[in-house]
Each structure stands twice: as structure tokens, then as C-alpha cells.
Tab-separated table of C-alpha atoms in Angstrom:
chain	number	residue	atom	x	y	z
S	1	MET	CA	-13.160	32.120	29.029
S	2	VAL	CA	-11.123	29.521	28.113
S	3	SER	CA	-11.956	27.745	24.684
S	4	PRO	CA	-13.099	24.613	23.803
S	5	ALA	CA	-10.168	22.594	22.102
S	6	PRO	CA	-10.816	21.480	19.090
S	7	GLN	CA	-12.603	18.222	18.183
S	8	ARG	CA	-11.119	15.369	16.367
S	9	HIS	CA	-12.381	13.166	14.049
S	10	ALA	CA	-11.464	9.594	13.533
S	11	VAL	CA	-12.363	6.293	11.561
S	12	VAL	CA	-12.557	3.351	12.569
S	13	ILE	CA	-11.734	0.969	9.417
S	14	GLU	CA	-13.181	-2.699	10.490
S	15	ASP	CA	-15.135	-5.090	8.702
S	16	ASP	CA	-16.248	-6.426	12.935
S	17	GLU	CA	-19.497	-5.267	13.624
S	18	ASP	CA	-18.380	-5.754	17.130
S	19	ILE	CA	-14.923	-5.285	17.372
S	20	ARG	CA	-16.409	-1.838	14.997
S	21	GLY	CA	-18.666	-0.530	18.104
S	22	LEU	CA	-15.959	-1.070	20.803
S	23	LEU	CA	-13.953	0.589	18.525
S	24	VAL	CA	-15.956	3.725	19.181
S	25	VAL	CA	-16.573	3.832	22.253
S	26	VAL	CA	-13.316	4.128	23.647
S	27	LEU	CA	-12.746	6.744	20.805
S	28	GLU	CA	-15.316	8.697	22.100
S	29	GLN	CA	-14.408	8.368	26.179
S	30	LEU	CA	-11.439	9.839	24.129
S	31	ASP	CA	-13.271	12.704	22.580
S	32	PHE	CA	-13.414	12.100	19.425
S	33	ILE	CA	-15.980	11.765	16.482
S	34	VAL	CA	-15.989	9.406	15.305
S	35	THR	CA	-16.900	7.721	11.345
S	36	GLU	CA	-17.248	3.960	10.846
S	37	ALA	CA	-16.582	1.898	8.095
S	38	ALA	CA	-16.994	-1.684	6.887
S	39	ASP	CA	-14.859	-1.378	4.345
S	40	GLY	CA	-11.008	-0.041	2.582
S	41	THR	CA	-13.704	1.830	0.085
S	42	THR	CA	-15.983	2.810	2.207
S	43	GLY	CA	-12.744	3.493	5.589
S	44	VAL	CA	-10.948	5.798	2.206
S	45	GLU	CA	-13.978	8.026	1.538
S	46	ALA	CA	-14.612	8.269	5.140
S	47	VAL	CA	-10.548	9.649	5.754
S	48	LYS	CA	-10.877	11.822	2.419
S	49	ASN	CA	-14.242	13.530	4.237
S	50	THR	CA	-13.725	14.020	7.264
S	51	ASN	CA	-9.932	14.988	7.272
S	52	ALA	CA	-9.402	12.060	10.097
S	53	GLU	CA	-6.694	12.806	12.681
S	54	LEU	CA	-6.452	8.906	13.703
S	55	VAL	CA	-7.206	5.845	11.671
S	56	THR	CA	-7.948	2.412	13.442
S	57	LEU	CA	-6.808	0.322	10.686
S	58	ASP	CA	-8.004	-3.625	10.606
S	59	ILE	CA	-5.384	-5.905	8.026
S	60	ASN	CA	-8.297	-8.878	7.133
S	61	LEU	CA	-10.812	-6.181	5.247
S	62	PRO	CA	-13.675	-7.457	3.343
S	63	ASP	CA	-12.230	-5.974	-0.322
S	64	PHE	CA	-8.793	-4.763	0.369
S	65	ASP	CA	-5.550	-5.702	2.106
S	66	GLY	CA	-5.343	-3.960	5.069
S	67	MET	CA	-1.336	-3.040	4.349
S	68	GLU	CA	-2.868	-1.755	0.736
S	69	VAL	CA	-6.333	0.343	2.630
S	70	CYS	CA	-3.405	1.904	3.973
S	71	ARG	CA	-0.390	2.819	0.996
S	72	ARG	CA	-4.262	4.778	-0.583
S	73	LEU	CA	-4.233	6.861	2.815
S	74	ARG	CA	-0.780	7.440	2.571
S	75	GLU	CA	-1.766	9.219	-0.614
S	76	PHE	CA	-3.558	11.845	0.525
S	77	SER	CA	-4.172	12.033	4.990
S	78	ASP	CA	-0.634	12.306	7.554
S	79	ALA	CA	-3.204	10.570	9.951
S	80	TYR	CA	-2.015	9.039	12.471
S	81	ILE	CA	-2.632	5.135	11.335
S	82	LEU	CA	-2.912	2.310	14.497
S	83	MET	CA	-3.010	-1.521	12.563
S	84	LEU	CA	-5.223	-4.172	14.096
S	85	THR	CA	-4.846	-6.944	13.413
S	86	ALA	CA	-4.841	-10.642	14.816
S	87	ARG	CA	-1.563	-12.312	12.781
S	88	ALA	CA	0.291	-12.337	15.608
S	89	ASP	CA	3.938	-12.524	13.964
S	90	GLU	CA	6.720	-9.951	13.374
S	91	LEU	CA	6.990	-10.425	10.049
S	92	ASP	CA	3.692	-8.240	9.540
S	93	ARG	CA	3.970	-5.906	11.861
S	94	LEU	CA	6.733	-4.427	10.175
S	95	THR	CA	5.573	-4.686	7.530
S	96	GLY	CA	2.253	-3.138	8.201
S	97	LEU	CA	4.716	0.184	9.755
S	98	ASP	CA	7.037	-0.097	6.057
S	99	THR	CA	2.945	1.046	5.194
S	100	GLY	CA	3.093	3.940	6.197
S	101	ALA	CA	1.381	2.758	9.594
S	102	ASP	CA	2.553	4.950	13.011
S	103	ASP	CA	1.239	1.913	15.692
S	104	TYR	CA	0.040	-1.483	15.384
S	105	LEU	CA	-1.928	-3.395	17.891
S	106	ILE	CA	-3.302	-7.018	17.767
S	107	LYS	CA	-6.003	-8.224	18.948
S	108	PRO	CA	-7.857	-8.936	21.129
S	109	PHE	CA	-7.066	-5.986	22.830
S	110	SER	CA	-7.673	-4.332	26.183
S	111	PRO	CA	-9.396	-0.349	26.011
S	112	LYS	CA	-6.647	0.678	28.245
S	113	GLU	CA	-4.726	-0.196	25.983
S	114	LEU	CA	-5.564	1.372	22.590
S	115	GLN	CA	-6.485	4.813	24.280
S	116	ALA	CA	-3.137	4.717	26.164
S	117	ARG	CA	-1.600	3.774	22.498
S	118	ILE	CA	-3.432	6.640	21.109
S	119	ARG	CA	-2.538	8.990	23.317
S	120	ALA	CA	1.082	8.367	22.295
S	121	LEU	CA	0.960	9.034	19.290
S	122	PHE	CA	-0.479	11.612	19.868
S	123	ARG	CA	2.143	12.921	21.777
S	124	ARG	CA	4.388	12.775	19.147
S	125	ALA	CA	4.834	15.391	16.495
S	126	ARG	CA	3.307	14.862	12.682
S	127	THR	CA	5.129	16.753	10.269
S	128	PRO	CA	2.621	17.298	7.337
S	129	ALA	CA	3.539	15.816	3.480
S	130	GLN	CA	4.454	19.047	1.354
S	131	PRO	CA	2.295	20.429	-1.028
S	132	ALA	CA	3.234	18.866	-4.698
S	133	GLU	CA	2.129	22.295	-6.057
S	134	ASP	CA	5.858	23.307	-3.760
S	135	PRO	CA	7.783	24.751	-6.141
S	136	ARG	CA	11.067	23.050	-5.215
S	137	GLN	CA	8.834	19.987	-6.532
S	138	THR	CA	8.521	20.382	-9.221
S	139	ASP	CA	11.939	19.673	-11.620
S	140	GLU	CA	11.592	16.185	-9.801
S	141	LEU	CA	8.235	16.091	-11.055
S	142	ALA	CA	8.877	16.616	-14.517
S	143	ARG	CA	11.470	14.709	-14.872
S	144	ALA	CA	9.249	11.934	-13.545
S	145	ALA	CA	6.341	12.979	-15.448
S	146	VAL	CA	8.915	12.004	-18.996
S	147	VAL	CA	10.387	8.583	-17.233
S	148	GLN	CA	6.361	7.788	-16.718
S	149	GLN	CA	5.275	8.789	-20.061
S	150	SER	CA	8.516	6.575	-21.305
S	151	LEU	CA	7.199	3.434	-20.497
S	152	LEU	CA	4.066	3.030	-21.568
S	153	PRO	CA	4.035	0.485	-24.952
S	154	GLN	CA	4.572	2.209	-28.290
S	155	GLU	CA	3.631	0.119	-30.671
S	156	LYS	CA	0.141	-1.362	-30.871
S	157	VAL	CA	-0.895	-4.568	-30.053
S	158	ARG	CA	-1.370	-6.186	-33.950
S	159	LEU	CA	-3.652	-9.123	-33.135
S	160	GLU	CA	-6.716	-10.663	-35.719
S	161	ASP	CA	-8.994	-11.613	-33.922
S	162	PHE	CA	-8.763	-8.991	-30.395
S	163	ASP	CA	-8.233	-5.349	-30.143
S	164	VAL	CA	-6.519	-4.317	-27.381
S	165	ALA	CA	-5.875	-0.475	-26.032
S	166	GLY	CA	-5.175	1.647	-22.815
S	167	ALA	CA	-5.109	4.521	-22.018
S	168	PHE	CA	-3.338	6.631	-19.250
S	169	ARG	CA	-4.085	10.394	-17.638
S	170	PRO	CA	-0.968	11.500	-14.977
S	171	SER	CA	-1.871	13.234	-12.212
S	172	ARG	CA	-0.354	16.481	-11.098
S	173	SER	CA	2.157	14.304	-8.653
S	174	VAL	CA	2.962	11.358	-10.684
S	175	GLY	CA	2.516	8.542	-9.499
S	176	GLY	CA	3.821	4.845	-10.456
S	177	ASP	CA	0.551	3.652	-12.823
S	178	PHE	CA	1.798	1.470	-15.967
S	179	TYR	CA	1.293	-0.502	-18.546
S	180	ASP	CA	3.425	-3.017	-20.753
S	181	TRP	CA	2.210	-5.202	-23.625
S	182	TYR	CA	4.076	-6.841	-26.460
S	183	GLN	CA	3.295	-9.594	-28.714
S	184	THR	CA	5.195	-12.550	-28.965
S	185	PRO	CA	4.371	-15.873	-31.614
S	186	ASP	CA	1.507	-17.178	-29.716
S	187	GLY	CA	-0.229	-14.295	-28.580
S	188	VAL	CA	0.812	-11.181	-26.086
S	189	HIS	CA	2.046	-10.545	-22.256
S	190	LEU	CA	0.801	-8.232	-20.577
S	191	THR	CA	2.268	-6.118	-17.934
S	192	PHE	CA	-0.162	-3.171	-15.719
S	193	ALA	CA	1.529	-2.420	-12.598
S	194	ASP	CA	0.647	0.647	-10.001
S	195	ALA	CA	4.211	2.042	-7.475
S	196	MET	CA	3.322	2.432	-4.003
S	197	GLY	CA	4.447	6.477	-3.494
S	198	LYS	CA	4.888	9.339	-5.932
S	199	GLY	CA	6.940	11.098	-7.819
S	200	MET	CA	10.900	10.179	-9.547
S	201	GLY	CA	11.496	7.582	-6.553
S	202	ALA	CA	8.190	5.441	-8.027
S	203	ALA	CA	8.718	6.517	-11.653
S	204	LEU	CA	12.215	5.034	-11.402
S	205	ILE	CA	10.720	1.607	-9.514
S	206	ALA	CA	8.363	1.441	-12.254
S	207	ALA	CA	10.990	1.634	-14.660
S	208	THR	CA	12.289	-1.200	-12.891
S	209	VAL	CA	9.499	-3.508	-13.029
S	210	ARG	CA	8.863	-3.198	-16.263
S	211	ALA	CA	12.570	-4.341	-17.459
S	212	VAL	CA	12.349	-7.105	-15.436
S	213	MET	CA	9.132	-8.241	-16.674
S	214	ARG	CA	10.202	-8.306	-20.127
S	215	SER	CA	13.859	-9.702	-19.417
S	216	VAL	CA	11.033	-13.060	-17.687
S	217	ALA	CA	9.284	-13.123	-21.445
S	218	ASP	CA	10.695	-16.180	-22.420
S	219	THR	CA	10.396	-18.464	-19.147
S	220	PRO	CA	7.718	-21.212	-20.322
S	221	ALA	CA	5.680	-20.899	-17.445
S	222	ILE	CA	3.789	-18.064	-15.942
S	223	ASP	CA	4.021	-18.443	-12.005
S	224	ALA	CA	8.164	-19.665	-12.490
S	225	ALA	CA	9.117	-16.150	-14.508
S	226	PHE	CA	7.432	-13.521	-12.784
S	227	GLY	CA	8.357	-15.488	-9.617
S	228	SER	CA	11.884	-15.119	-11.146
S	229	ALA	CA	10.885	-11.520	-11.789
S	230	SER	CA	8.801	-11.074	-8.204
S	231	ALA	CA	12.660	-11.696	-6.453
S	232	THR	CA	14.554	-10.208	-8.673
S	233	ILE	CA	12.544	-6.706	-7.707
S	234	ALA	CA	12.104	-7.714	-3.961
S	235	SER	CA	16.105	-6.049	-2.996
S	236	ASP	CA	15.244	-2.522	-4.562
S	237	LEU	CA	11.847	-2.791	-3.211
S	238	ASP	CA	13.216	-3.421	0.371
S	239	GLN	CA	15.897	-0.451	-0.242
S	240	SER	CA	13.426	2.097	-1.278
S	241	GLY	CA	10.773	0.619	1.722
S	242	SER	CA	8.051	0.618	-1.266
S	243	PHE	CA	6.197	-1.869	-2.493
S	244	VAL	CA	4.783	-2.885	-6.191
S	245	THR	CA	0.582	-3.880	-7.162
S	246	MET	CA	0.725	-6.245	-10.605
S	247	PHE	CA	-1.497	-7.832	-11.979
S	248	HIS	CA	0.592	-9.875	-14.818
S	249	ALA	CA	-1.520	-11.612	-18.120
S	250	ARG	CA	0.100	-14.104	-20.828
S	251	LEU	CA	-3.158	-14.157	-24.094
S	252	ASP	CA	-2.464	-17.408	-26.612
S	253	SER	CA	-4.950	-15.045	-28.945
S	254	ALA	CA	-5.447	-18.877	-31.318
S	255	SER	CA	-7.039	-20.561	-28.171
S	256	GLY	CA	-7.752	-17.518	-26.418
S	257	LYS	CA	-6.717	-18.673	-22.691
S	258	LEU	CA	-5.644	-16.111	-20.588
S	259	SER	CA	-3.004	-16.883	-17.907
S	260	TYR	CA	-2.336	-14.576	-15.726
S	261	ILE	CA	-1.328	-13.783	-12.220
S	262	ASP	CA	-2.426	-10.386	-9.512
S	263	ALA	CA	-0.614	-9.712	-6.651
S	264	GLY	CA	-1.934	-7.183	-4.877
S	265	HIS	CA	-3.892	-5.578	-7.632
S	266	GLY	CA	-7.456	-6.861	-7.049
S	267	LEU	CA	-8.836	-4.513	-9.961
S	268	GLY	CA	-8.962	-6.310	-12.843
S	269	LEU	CA	-11.968	-7.699	-14.580
S	270	TYR	CA	-13.813	-10.431	-16.645
S	271	VAL	CA	-16.867	-9.291	-18.578
S	272	PRO	CA	-18.485	-12.297	-20.368
S	273	ALA	CA	-20.796	-11.756	-23.281
S	274	GLU	CA	-23.651	-12.767	-22.068
S	275	GLY	CA	-23.210	-12.265	-17.995
S	276	SER	CA	-23.157	-11.180	-15.028
S	277	ALA	CA	-18.745	-9.316	-14.592
S	278	HIS	CA	-16.569	-10.179	-11.690
S	279	ARG	CA	-13.929	-9.502	-10.043
S	280	LEU	CA	-10.950	-11.134	-10.513
S	281	VAL	CA	-9.186	-12.481	-7.775
S	282	SER	CA	-6.410	-11.613	-6.515
S	283	ALA	CA	-3.448	-14.459	-6.036
S	284	GLY	CA	-1.981	-12.943	-2.756
S	285	PRO	CA	0.388	-9.577	-1.484
S	286	PRO	CA	1.715	-7.002	-3.729
S	287	VAL	CA	5.373	-7.710	-4.523
S	288	GLY	CA	7.797	-6.211	-1.952
S	289	ILE	CA	5.111	-7.066	1.181
S	290	LEU	CA	6.382	-10.526	2.692
S	291	GLU	CA	10.232	-12.465	1.724
S	292	GLY	CA	9.582	-15.325	0.046
S	293	GLN	CA	6.154	-15.433	-1.593
S	294	THR	CA	4.871	-17.169	-4.535
S	295	TRP	CA	1.699	-16.140	-6.223
S	296	PRO	CA	-0.245	-18.826	-8.315
S	297	ALA	CA	-1.991	-18.933	-11.696
S	298	ALA	CA	-4.876	-18.843	-12.630
S	299	GLU	CA	-6.630	-18.833	-16.029
S	300	LEU	CA	-9.660	-17.434	-17.782
S	301	THR	CA	-10.933	-18.292	-22.072
S	302	LEU	CA	-12.068	-15.227	-23.626
S	303	GLU	CA	-14.410	-16.441	-25.320
S	304	PRO	CA	-16.295	-14.808	-28.667
S	305	GLY	CA	-16.751	-11.019	-27.208
S	306	ASP	CA	-15.975	-11.159	-23.722
S	307	SER	CA	-13.551	-8.400	-22.227
S	308	LEU	CA	-10.766	-8.423	-19.812
S	309	VAL	CA	-10.250	-4.644	-18.448
S	310	ILE	CA	-7.824	-3.240	-16.013
S	311	VAL	CA	-7.693	0.002	-13.719
S	312	SER	CA	-6.279	1.872	-11.485
S	313	ASP	CA	-7.190	2.649	-8.353
S	314	GLY	CA	-7.863	6.059	-9.163
S	315	VAL	CA	-10.535	4.954	-11.603
S	316	LEU	CA	-12.200	2.431	-8.166
S	317	ASP	CA	-11.721	6.070	-5.804
S	318	ALA	CA	-14.141	7.902	-7.844
S	319	HIS	CA	-16.809	5.648	-7.092
S	320	ASP	CA	-18.558	5.405	-3.852
S	321	SER	CA	-19.118	1.821	-3.532
S	322	LEU	CA	-17.891	-1.590	-4.829
S	323	GLU	CA	-20.659	-2.486	-6.305
S	324	ASP	CA	-21.283	1.400	-8.431
S	325	PHE	CA	-17.694	1.090	-9.633
S	326	VAL	CA	-17.861	-2.655	-10.622
S	327	ARG	CA	-21.273	-2.313	-12.290
S	328	ASN	CA	-19.332	1.522	-14.430
S	329	VAL	CA	-17.178	-0.850	-15.367
S	330	GLU	CA	-19.142	-3.461	-17.716
S	331	LYS	CA	-20.973	-0.299	-18.912
S	332	ALA	CA	-18.534	1.360	-20.334
S	333	VAL	CA	-16.978	-2.397	-21.760
S	334	ARG	CA	-21.560	-2.748	-23.006
S	335	ALA	CA	-21.418	0.934	-23.859
S	336	GLU	CA	-19.106	1.558	-26.525
S	337	SER	CA	-17.532	-0.189	-29.976
S	338	THR	CA	-14.171	-0.687	-29.446
S	339	SER	CA	-11.478	-0.816	-27.155
S	340	GLU	CA	-9.778	2.301	-27.218
S	341	ASP	CA	-13.461	3.155	-27.113
S	342	VAL	CA	-13.739	1.908	-23.818
S	343	CYS	CA	-10.299	2.578	-21.794
S	344	ALA	CA	-12.051	6.519	-22.438
S	345	ALA	CA	-15.327	5.315	-21.563
S	346	LEU	CA	-13.045	4.777	-17.731
S	347	LEU	CA	-11.173	7.497	-17.808
S	348	ASP	CA	-14.378	9.444	-17.603
S	349	LEU	CA	-15.074	8.176	-14.948
S	350	ALA	CA	-12.566	9.548	-13.022
S	351	PRO	CA	-13.604	12.924	-14.532
S	352	ALA	CA	-9.674	15.031	-14.388
S	353	ALA	CA	-10.807	18.365	-12.481
S	354	THR	CA	-11.543	15.188	-8.681
S	355	ALA	CA	-9.396	12.101	-9.767
S	356	GLU	CA	-6.201	12.996	-6.535
S	357	ASP	CA	-4.536	10.339	-8.886
S	358	ASP	CA	-3.403	8.849	-11.707
S	359	VAL	CA	-5.552	7.439	-14.067
S	360	THR	CA	-4.638	4.416	-16.225
S	361	ALA	CA	-7.102	1.330	-18.235
S	362	VAL	CA	-6.037	-1.349	-19.997
S	363	VAL	CA	-8.634	-3.310	-22.771
S	364	VAL	CA	-8.298	-7.099	-24.232
S	365	ARG	CA	-11.304	-7.837	-25.600
S	366	ARG	CA	-12.140	-10.704	-28.200
S	367	LYS	CA	-14.001	-10.214	-30.997
S	368	PRO	CA	-17.785	-10.658	-31.367
S	369	ALA	CA	-18.148	-14.741	-34.207
S	370	PRO	CA	-19.377	-12.952	-37.739
S	371	LEU	CA	-22.457	-13.389	-38.319
S	372	PRO	CA	-23.422	-16.287	-40.683
S	373	ALA	CA	-23.415	-15.242	-43.988
S	374	GLY	CA	-27.125	-14.464	-45.234
S	375	LEU	CA	-28.315	-12.500	-42.177
């Protein structure tokens, strides 16, 4: 009696309904059990839940760039990743593969070509990554944890009208999360970053990023400072085949004006004293993805009672949807009276028992205006 072939699982991450339907049909013809996802957040969760052996991944997604989704998948999955895109230039192809993809297919494609590519992928040997608990990695992880902790600011921000706090809880595998701040004559500079990868490599990249960002503190324009820093960092990232997502901001405490650049991070939220919270728009891809990339600066004004919140993807990954994530972050901000308490509440959204990544949060809150005398 011949044993039936083991069932294989695939996840299709594609926002176009017609293309997604075609991919499902093609994969089912290859005897895959297929799960569909219309955005990156849902797709990452589907790969976790199904332990998929294959992922087809569109680059242009409504919530996250496909290369960022690929990076997140590589933190826990050794599935074959086939990237699909309408962008045909060679640079995009190389970047996708550097991010951890196994192959790359340009739209429009024929179903036969897609099936041939998938069969070719499964003819390759796949060596699963060693678990973080491997005793051979213990010393490196311990050293990386020391480096990672040393990157956090030692001094509290002391501004009369602002309450600033940060919190960090490392995972067992140690990643590249860090935040940094330092006061200036006008207010404060803040950097929040996540270097791709785990262990000592990611920790050393994070240390380089912190040092370089501090070195451009005296450059007057934030976009010029960020451009100079990213060009310096790029060579190290190129050698290591890595990249870094960053949120960098400069606060003028007298006016409340916040100038910021989001390079592929996408997890900064503005929570006004009145009205709904919303995510701040990313200005471009992570640092180290595209050569010669520039990032325009954006501005917002923190009025009394307003808050800026930046979190790591460890917080996002604990939610079923982007909407749930935004809603719960806003709820935490409004429920607590200090930035330190907000940070603690944000870390609680991703409990240590289930979180698979570092969990980091920074909150900048402009204190509410004092009530008039006699009230």
C-alpha cells in the first residue's frame, strides 16, 4: 500500500483579488492547501498559523512593502518565498532576493511558468535555521544582549512641557531593536530603529546606526542629516546584506513642532488630545534597500495633550489586524496619565509568554495645558 504524499501548505499574499484567485488555482493544481491574505499583516499571521512551506508575496501591499514582509517572515520561517511584482528593473530583483526571497517572478506571468518555478524551488535542499536555543549560540546571544542594552539612553529627557519615556523588552533570540534620544538647546532628537536579523550581527549594526545618527546632530536640516547618515550606514549594510528601518525625529519644545523621517518603519502613531489616532506615513523604504535613496521630512505640531507613539513590530505582531493594533495603542495612550505608564501598557499588548520578537515603545507626550485658576 502506497502512503499518501504529505500535504503541503502555501500562503498567497496578494492584494489584487483577481491575481490572488489565479494564484490559488495554480497552487491547488500542485496539491497545496492554500491560505489567502490581502495584506502583509494577515499574511505573516497566516504563515505562522499554517507553518507554510511556500509563500507567494506581492511587493506592493496596502500596509507594508513586500520586502519588509519578507524580512518579518525570515525571522521565524524557512518557507520558500516567491516574490511577484510588476516592477521589472534588476535592482528591485536583487533587493528582493537579498531580503530573503528564493525567487522572483514579474507580472504578468503564465500559470505554467509559475508552476515550473515552484517545482524548481522544491527540488532545492532547504536547511532549517538552527533554533535560538542551540547551545552553540548561547555565548553570542549573551554578548549581543549586552550590546543591545548599551544602546538605550541612560539619561531621562527633562523638558518642562513634555513627558518622554521609552521601554524595551528583548526576546530570547536578541534582535536589532533600539531607541535613542538626547536633548539639544531647542528640545530633543529621537531615533527608533530595527536592524534586520538576530544575534550579534544585528546588535552591531544597531550600534553603528546609533553612533552615526548621533554624529549628524549638528546638521541643521533633518533631511540633510538623515541623508548624510544613511549614506554612511549604507556601506556597512551592503557588506552585511542587511537593512534598517528607522524613525528619526527632532522636537522643538517651544513650539511643539516635530520634524520627522520614517524610513520603512511605519509604526509611528499620532494620538491627538481630541480626535482619532492615525499612523504617520512612511517616507520611503528602509535604509540599505535602494542605492541613492532620499527621504523627505514631514512635520506635525504636538499641541497640549497630544502624543507621539513609536513601537516595534513586536507590538504589531500581537494583533490580528492593523485596525486592532491602532485601536489598542490609542486606548493605552488615553488610559494612562504618564508616558512611562503608556510604555508599560504598550509592552503588555505583546505578552512576553507569546511574543517572538523584541518589544519596544517610545512615547512623547505634550503635557495638557494647566486649568485656569479657580477651576
